């Protein structure tokens, strides 16, 4: 389960998939999704919600429907060239970039 | 606010570091595209081609040079002209190839032909009127004449999840190798911001071509480096067609009136490109349509300064956190704004050390800006300008400390 690049591994329920973004090309936008944290598997995270950016997420697929549970490998470091898009203002707990995930 | 923060300084060090990829071939490198982008305006295609030839040391540069020296008339090309037959490596599929050809021919000054059997697009003659973008001609010529490296593109309309263009997935090119380009998006950009649609075509084709330099290796992300090269090509063409010195350095996406609408902003240093992007889903196809494209002047939102960096140091000073927070508040309040993060040094030391030192200071501030995930690195332009533009003298410790600084210049597009 361990990933050396992951600062945090959690299981979380997808509450809000956020703003749909196109596939990468001229545009490289990472949209933030909001999850409810179910449990922390590695690392420390004291908050109930976590904002996560998935690279090239297709929101029209079942794996990004609200209500699904993901195990998420997370880092604070986003790709350098990417733009972050969020429907809500950044909160104190900030946001994470998803290195990989799987449906639980 | 229209100050060019990148080009004024002989010590300027631009932040272009990107993640390394596993396999590198020399055919299309950052250097070659930087040569295109940085070629002095007004040198003409011959100069660009000579530079290409020197840089590439390959057939691409030589053929660009050949074309530069060819008379601007309808002359046969290829075997019938007595030249050796070349491999043509721009391979196109889709419903809108004719629209692509109609768009680019006047810009490149060449007549193109598409072979439906092989998919190959070739240049068959020079037009009587010279092209308006020598950079685009050089890029397409390099692709078409390359001996081994392909660009594979599909020209269509309303393709699923495509806004302007989409890189092949998976991004190690072990599956599809085809870049999907929506010609309707290109046309809509071109309609409101002439030249930018063609520049984006250069981006998409170059991005795909750059990825084709690598052997597909499972798990290797070819996108970041290819994207950077696509951006360089886009800047070069925008420099020809939109504004001399145009250099795409940052991008931002702002939420629109509904979750399906975003405002897309591209910072070309000389100006902004802005358009509205709207998502519709029909029969399982999510189209990201482009509308209301325009160029816009730069309006300064605010400029924040963090000074007092240690001598020869790049650690954020104690006062920096509050300034970073203020800059982030500005960026949150102005969702279409981008930031140029510009580092400076005092007069101590040499140009060779002060350029990189000032860049490290800018990077330290950029890292603080992006740490919380509120703004992406793609919305920042990081630049070190060395020992230039002093705001104080250099005779005392206190004055030198004022010069050891980073400026966060936040600009947004002027309203329509």
mmCIF file with all atom_site columns, N, CA, C and O in Angstrom, chain B residues 58-84:
data_model
loop_
_atom_site.group_PDB
_atom_site.id
_atom_site.type_symbol
_atom_site.label_atom_id
_atom_site.label_alt_id
_atom_site.label_comp_id
_atom_site.label_asym_id
_atom_site.label_entity_id
_atom_site.label_seq_id
_atom_site.pdbx_PDB_ins_code
_atom_site.Cartn_x
_atom_site.Cartn_y
_atom_site.Cartn_z
_atom_site.occupancy
_atom_site.B_iso_or_equiv
_atom_site.pdbx_formal_charge
_atom_site.auth_seq_id
_atom_site.auth_comp_id
_atom_site.auth_asym_id
_atom_site.auth_atom_id
_atom_site.pdbx_PDB_model_num
ATOM 1   N N  . UNK B 1 58 ? 20.019 18.567 -38.786 1.00 0.00 ? 58 UNK B N  1
ATOM 2   C CA . UNK B 1 58 ? 19.261 17.485 -39.390 1.00 0.00 ? 58 UNK B CA 1
ATOM 3   C C  . UNK B 1 58 ? 18.573 17.982 -40.645 1.00 0.00 ? 58 UNK B C  1
ATOM 4   O O  . UNK B 1 58 ? 18.654 19.152 -41.031 1.00 0.00 ? 58 UNK B O  1
ATOM 5   N N  . UNK B 1 59 ? 17.866 17.079 -41.271 1.00 0.00 ? 59 UNK B N  1
ATOM 6   C CA . UNK B 1 59 ? 17.179 17.438 -42.512 1.00 0.00 ? 59 UNK B CA 1
ATOM 7   C C  . UNK B 1 59 ? 16.118 18.499 -42.279 1.00 0.00 ? 59 UNK B C  1
ATOM 8   O O  . UNK B 1 59 ? 15.794 19.265 -43.187 1.00 0.00 ? 59 UNK B O  1
ATOM 9   N N  . UNK B 1 60 ? 15.563 18.540 -41.069 1.00 0.00 ? 60 UNK B N  1
ATOM 10  C CA . UNK B 1 60 ? 14.484 19.506 -40.823 1.00 0.00 ? 60 UNK B CA 1
ATOM 11  C C  . UNK B 1 60 ? 14.956 20.932 -41.082 1.00 0.00 ? 60 UNK B C  1
ATOM 12  O O  . UNK B 1 60 ? 14.323 21.702 -41.807 1.00 0.00 ? 60 UNK B O  1
ATOM 13  N N  . UNK B 1 61 ? 16.077 21.281 -40.476 1.00 0.00 ? 61 UNK B N  1
ATOM 14  C CA . UNK B 1 61 ? 16.581 22.627 -40.666 1.00 0.00 ? 61 UNK B CA 1
ATOM 15  C C  . UNK B 1 61 ? 16.970 22.894 -42.108 1.00 0.00 ? 61 UNK B C  1
ATOM 16  O O  . UNK B 1 61 ? 16.716 23.964 -42.654 1.00 0.00 ? 61 UNK B O  1
ATOM 17  N N  . UNK B 1 62 ? 17.588 21.900 -42.729 1.00 0.00 ? 62 UNK B N  1
ATOM 18  C CA . UNK B 1 62 ? 18.016 22.089 -44.111 1.00 0.00 ? 62 UNK B CA 1
ATOM 19  C C  . UNK B 1 62 ? 16.833 22.309 -45.038 1.00 0.00 ? 62 UNK B C  1
ATOM 20  O O  . UNK B 1 62 ? 16.879 23.133 -45.950 1.00 0.00 ? 62 UNK B O  1
ATOM 21  N N  . UNK B 1 63 ? 15.778 21.573 -44.816 1.00 0.00 ? 63 UNK B N  1
ATOM 22  C CA . UNK B 1 63 ? 14.628 21.736 -45.692 1.00 0.00 ? 63 UNK B CA 1
ATOM 23  C C  . UNK B 1 63 ? 13.922 23.058 -45.420 1.00 0.00 ? 63 UNK B C  1
ATOM 24  O O  . UNK B 1 63 ? 13.403 23.682 -46.352 1.00 0.00 ? 63 UNK B O  1
ATOM 25  N N  . UNK B 1 64 ? 13.910 23.484 -44.167 1.00 0.00 ? 64 UNK B N  1
ATOM 26  C CA . UNK B 1 64 ? 13.354 24.805 -43.893 1.00 0.00 ? 64 UNK B CA 1
ATOM 27  C C  . UNK B 1 64 ? 14.166 25.861 -44.622 1.00 0.00 ? 64 UNK B C  1
ATOM 28  O O  . UNK B 1 64 ? 13.631 26.812 -45.189 1.00 0.00 ? 64 UNK B O  1
ATOM 29  N N  . UNK B 1 65 ? 15.468 25.663 -44.633 1.00 0.00 ? 65 UNK B N  1
ATOM 30  C CA . UNK B 1 65 ? 16.342 26.600 -45.337 1.00 0.00 ? 65 UNK B CA 1
ATOM 31  C C  . UNK B 1 65 ? 16.068 26.572 -46.839 1.00 0.00 ? 65 UNK B C  1
ATOM 32  O O  . UNK B 1 65 ? 15.967 27.613 -47.497 1.00 0.00 ? 65 UNK B O  1
ATOM 33  N N  . UNK B 1 66 ? 15.907 25.353 -47.381 1.00 0.00 ? 66 UNK B N  1
ATOM 34  C CA . UNK B 1 66 ? 15.575 25.241 -48.802 1.00 0.00 ? 66 UNK B CA 1
ATOM 35  C C  . UNK B 1 66 ? 14.325 26.049 -49.129 1.00 0.00 ? 66 UNK B C  1
ATOM 36  O O  . UNK B 1 66 ? 14.272 26.784 -50.107 1.00 0.00 ? 66 UNK B O  1
ATOM 37  N N  . UNK B 1 67 ? 13.316 25.888 -48.270 1.00 0.00 ? 67 UNK B N  1
ATOM 38  C CA . UNK B 1 67 ? 12.047 26.542 -48.551 1.00 0.00 ? 67 UNK B CA 1
ATOM 39  C C  . UNK B 1 67 ? 12.201 28.062 -48.424 1.00 0.00 ? 67 UNK B C  1
ATOM 40  O O  . UNK B 1 67 ? 11.590 28.828 -49.149 1.00 0.00 ? 67 UNK B O  1
ATOM 41  N N  . UNK B 1 68 ? 13.052 28.473 -47.486 1.00 0.00 ? 68 UNK B N  1
ATOM 42  C CA . UNK B 1 68 ? 13.240 29.912 -47.309 1.00 0.00 ? 68 UNK B CA 1
ATOM 43  C C  . UNK B 1 68 ? 13.836 30.543 -48.558 1.00 0.00 ? 68 UNK B C  1
ATOM 44  O O  . UNK B 1 68 ? 13.520 31.677 -48.902 1.00 0.00 ? 68 UNK B O  1
ATOM 45  N N  . UNK B 1 69 ? 14.658 29.791 -49.213 1.00 0.00 ? 69 UNK B N  1
ATOM 46  C CA . UNK B 1 69 ? 15.341 30.344 -50.367 1.00 0.00 ? 69 UNK B CA 1
ATOM 47  C C  . UNK B 1 69 ? 14.567 30.124 -51.658 1.00 0.00 ? 69 UNK B C  1
ATOM 48  O O  . UNK B 1 69 ? 14.968 30.606 -52.711 1.00 0.00 ? 69 UNK B O  1
ATOM 49  N N  . UNK B 1 70 ? 13.467 29.387 -51.588 1.00 0.00 ? 70 UNK B N  1
ATOM 50  C CA . UNK B 1 70 ? 12.687 29.117 -52.799 1.00 0.00 ? 70 UNK B CA 1
ATOM 51  C C  . UNK B 1 70 ? 11.910 30.356 -53.203 1.00 0.00 ? 70 UNK B C  1
ATOM 52  O O  . UNK B 1 70 ? 11.497 31.152 -52.365 1.00 0.00 ? 70 UNK B O  1
ATOM 53  N N  . UNK B 1 71 ? 11.708 30.567 -54.499 1.00 0.00 ? 71 UNK B N  1
ATOM 54  C CA . UNK B 1 71 ? 10.913 31.725 -54.930 1.00 0.00 ? 71 UNK B CA 1
ATOM 55  C C  . UNK B 1 71 ? 9.479  31.568 -54.490 1.00 0.00 ? 71 UNK B C  1
ATOM 56  O O  . UNK B 1 71 ? 8.966  30.456 -54.421 1.00 0.00 ? 71 UNK B O  1
ATOM 57  N N  . UNK B 1 72 ? 8.833  32.686 -54.182 1.00 0.00 ? 72 UNK B N  1
ATOM 58  C CA . UNK B 1 72 ? 7.440  32.652 -53.738 1.00 0.00 ? 72 UNK B CA 1
ATOM 59  C C  . UNK B 1 72 ? 6.547  32.557 -54.959 1.00 0.00 ? 72 UNK B C  1
ATOM 60  O O  . UNK B 1 72 ? 6.006  33.522 -55.441 1.00 0.00 ? 72 UNK B O  1
ATOM 61  N N  . UNK B 1 73 ? 6.448  31.400 -55.486 1.00 0.00 ? 73 UNK B N  1
ATOM 62  C CA . UNK B 1 73 ? 5.626  31.159 -56.680 1.00 0.00 ? 73 UNK B CA 1
ATOM 63  C C  . UNK B 1 73 ? 5.149  29.712 -56.617 1.00 0.00 ? 73 UNK B C  1
ATOM 64  O O  . UNK B 1 73 ? 5.651  28.920 -55.836 1.00 0.00 ? 73 UNK B O  1
ATOM 65  N N  . UNK B 1 74 ? 4.203  29.410 -57.418 1.00 0.00 ? 74 UNK B N  1
ATOM 66  C CA . UNK B 1 74 ? 3.705  28.037 -57.441 1.00 0.00 ? 74 UNK B CA 1
ATOM 67  C C  . UNK B 1 74 ? 4.719  27.153 -58.163 1.00 0.00 ? 74 UNK B C  1
ATOM 68  O O  . UNK B 1 74 ? 4.729  27.070 -59.372 1.00 0.00 ? 74 UNK B O  1
ATOM 69  N N  . UNK B 1 75 ? 5.545  26.532 -57.419 1.00 0.00 ? 75 UNK B N  1
ATOM 70  C CA . UNK B 1 75 ? 6.533  25.653 -58.020 1.00 0.00 ? 75 UNK B CA 1
ATOM 71  C C  . UNK B 1 75 ? 6.302  24.247 -57.523 1.00 0.00 ? 75 UNK B C  1
ATOM 72  O O  . UNK B 1 75 ? 5.997  24.036 -56.349 1.00 0.00 ? 75 UNK B O  1
ATOM 73  N N  . UNK B 1 76 ? 6.450  23.265 -58.439 1.00 0.00 ? 76 UNK B N  1
ATOM 74  C CA . UNK B 1 76 ? 6.263  21.885 -58.002 1.00 0.00 ? 76 UNK B CA 1
ATOM 75  C C  . UNK B 1 76 ? 7.280  21.533 -56.922 1.00 0.00 ? 76 UNK B C  1
ATOM 76  O O  . UNK B 1 76 ? 8.359  22.111 -56.860 1.00 0.00 ? 76 UNK B O  1
ATOM 77  N N  . UNK B 1 77 ? 6.923  20.586 -56.101 1.00 0.00 ? 77 UNK B N  1
ATOM 78  C CA . UNK B 1 77 ? 7.752  20.234 -54.972 1.00 0.00 ? 77 UNK B CA 1
ATOM 79  C C  . UNK B 1 77 ? 7.910  18.718 -54.945 1.00 0.00 ? 77 UNK B C  1
ATOM 80  O O  . UNK B 1 77 ? 7.087  17.989 -55.458 1.00 0.00 ? 77 UNK B O  1
ATOM 81  N N  . UNK B 1 78 ? 8.971  18.250 -54.378 1.00 0.00 ? 78 UNK B N  1
ATOM 82  C CA . UNK B 1 78 ? 9.151  16.816 -54.249 1.00 0.00 ? 78 UNK B CA 1
ATOM 83  C C  . UNK B 1 78 ? 9.864  16.261 -55.460 1.00 0.00 ? 78 UNK B C  1
ATOM 84  O O  . UNK B 1 78 ? 10.690 16.932 -56.086 1.00 0.00 ? 78 UNK B O  1
ATOM 85  N N  . UNK B 1 79 ? 9.551  14.987 -55.787 1.00 0.00 ? 79 UNK B N  1
ATOM 86  C CA . UNK B 1 79 ? 10.293 14.276 -56.800 1.00 0.00 ? 79 UNK B CA 1
ATOM 87  C C  . UNK B 1 79 ? 10.296 14.977 -58.146 1.00 0.00 ? 79 UNK B C  1
ATOM 88  O O  . UNK B 1 79 ? 11.311 14.995 -58.850 1.00 0.00 ? 79 UNK B O  1
ATOM 89  N N  . UNK B 1 80 ? 9.193  15.584 -58.522 1.00 0.00 ? 80 UNK B N  1
ATOM 90  C CA . UNK B 1 80 ? 9.127  16.209 -59.829 1.00 0.00 ? 80 UNK B CA 1
ATOM 91  C C  . UNK B 1 80 ? 10.038 17.420 -59.928 1.00 0.00 ? 80 UNK B C  1
ATOM 92  O O  . UNK B 1 80 ? 10.358 17.880 -61.015 1.00 0.00 ? 80 UNK B O  1
ATOM 93  N N  . UNK B 1 81 ? 10.441 17.965 -58.786 1.00 0.00 ? 81 UNK B N  1
ATOM 94  C CA . UNK B 1 81 ? 11.361 19.097 -58.803 1.00 0.00 ? 81 UNK B CA 1
ATOM 95  C C  . UNK B 1 81 ? 12.809 18.612 -58.772 1.00 0.00 ? 81 UNK B C  1
ATOM 96  O O  . UNK B 1 81 ? 13.729 19.415 -58.715 1.00 0.00 ? 81 UNK B O  1
ATOM 97  N N  . UNK B 1 82 ? 13.002 17.328 -58.797 1.00 0.00 ? 82 UNK B N  1
ATOM 98  C CA . UNK B 1 82 ? 14.337 16.795 -58.824 1.00 0.00 ? 82 UNK B CA 1
ATOM 99  C C  . UNK B 1 82 ? 14.936 16.567 -57.440 1.00 0.00 ? 82 UNK B C  1
ATOM 100 O O  . UNK B 1 82 ? 16.058 16.100 -57.324 1.00 0.00 ? 82 UNK B O  1
ATOM 101 N N  . UNK B 1 83 ? 14.195 16.925 -56.412 1.00 0.00 ? 83 UNK B N  1
ATOM 102 C CA . UNK B 1 83 ? 14.696 16.651 -55.065 1.00 0.00 ? 83 UNK B CA 1
ATOM 103 C C  . UNK B 1 83 ? 14.468 15.185 -54.723 1.00 0.00 ? 83 UNK B C  1
ATOM 104 O O  . UNK B 1 83 ? 13.549 14.557 -55.242 1.00 0.00 ? 83 UNK B O  1
ATOM 105 N N  . UNK B 1 84 ? 15.244 14.661 -53.817 1.00 0.00 ? 84 UNK B N  1
ATOM 106 C CA . UNK B 1 84 ? 14.954 13.308 -53.358 1.00 0.00 ? 84 UNK B CA 1
ATOM 107 C C  . UNK B 1 84 ? 13.606 13.276 -52.657 1.00 0.00 ? 84 UNK B C  1
ATOM 108 O O  . UNK B 1 84 ? 13.201 14.245 -52.000 1.00 0.00 ? 84 UNK B O  1
#
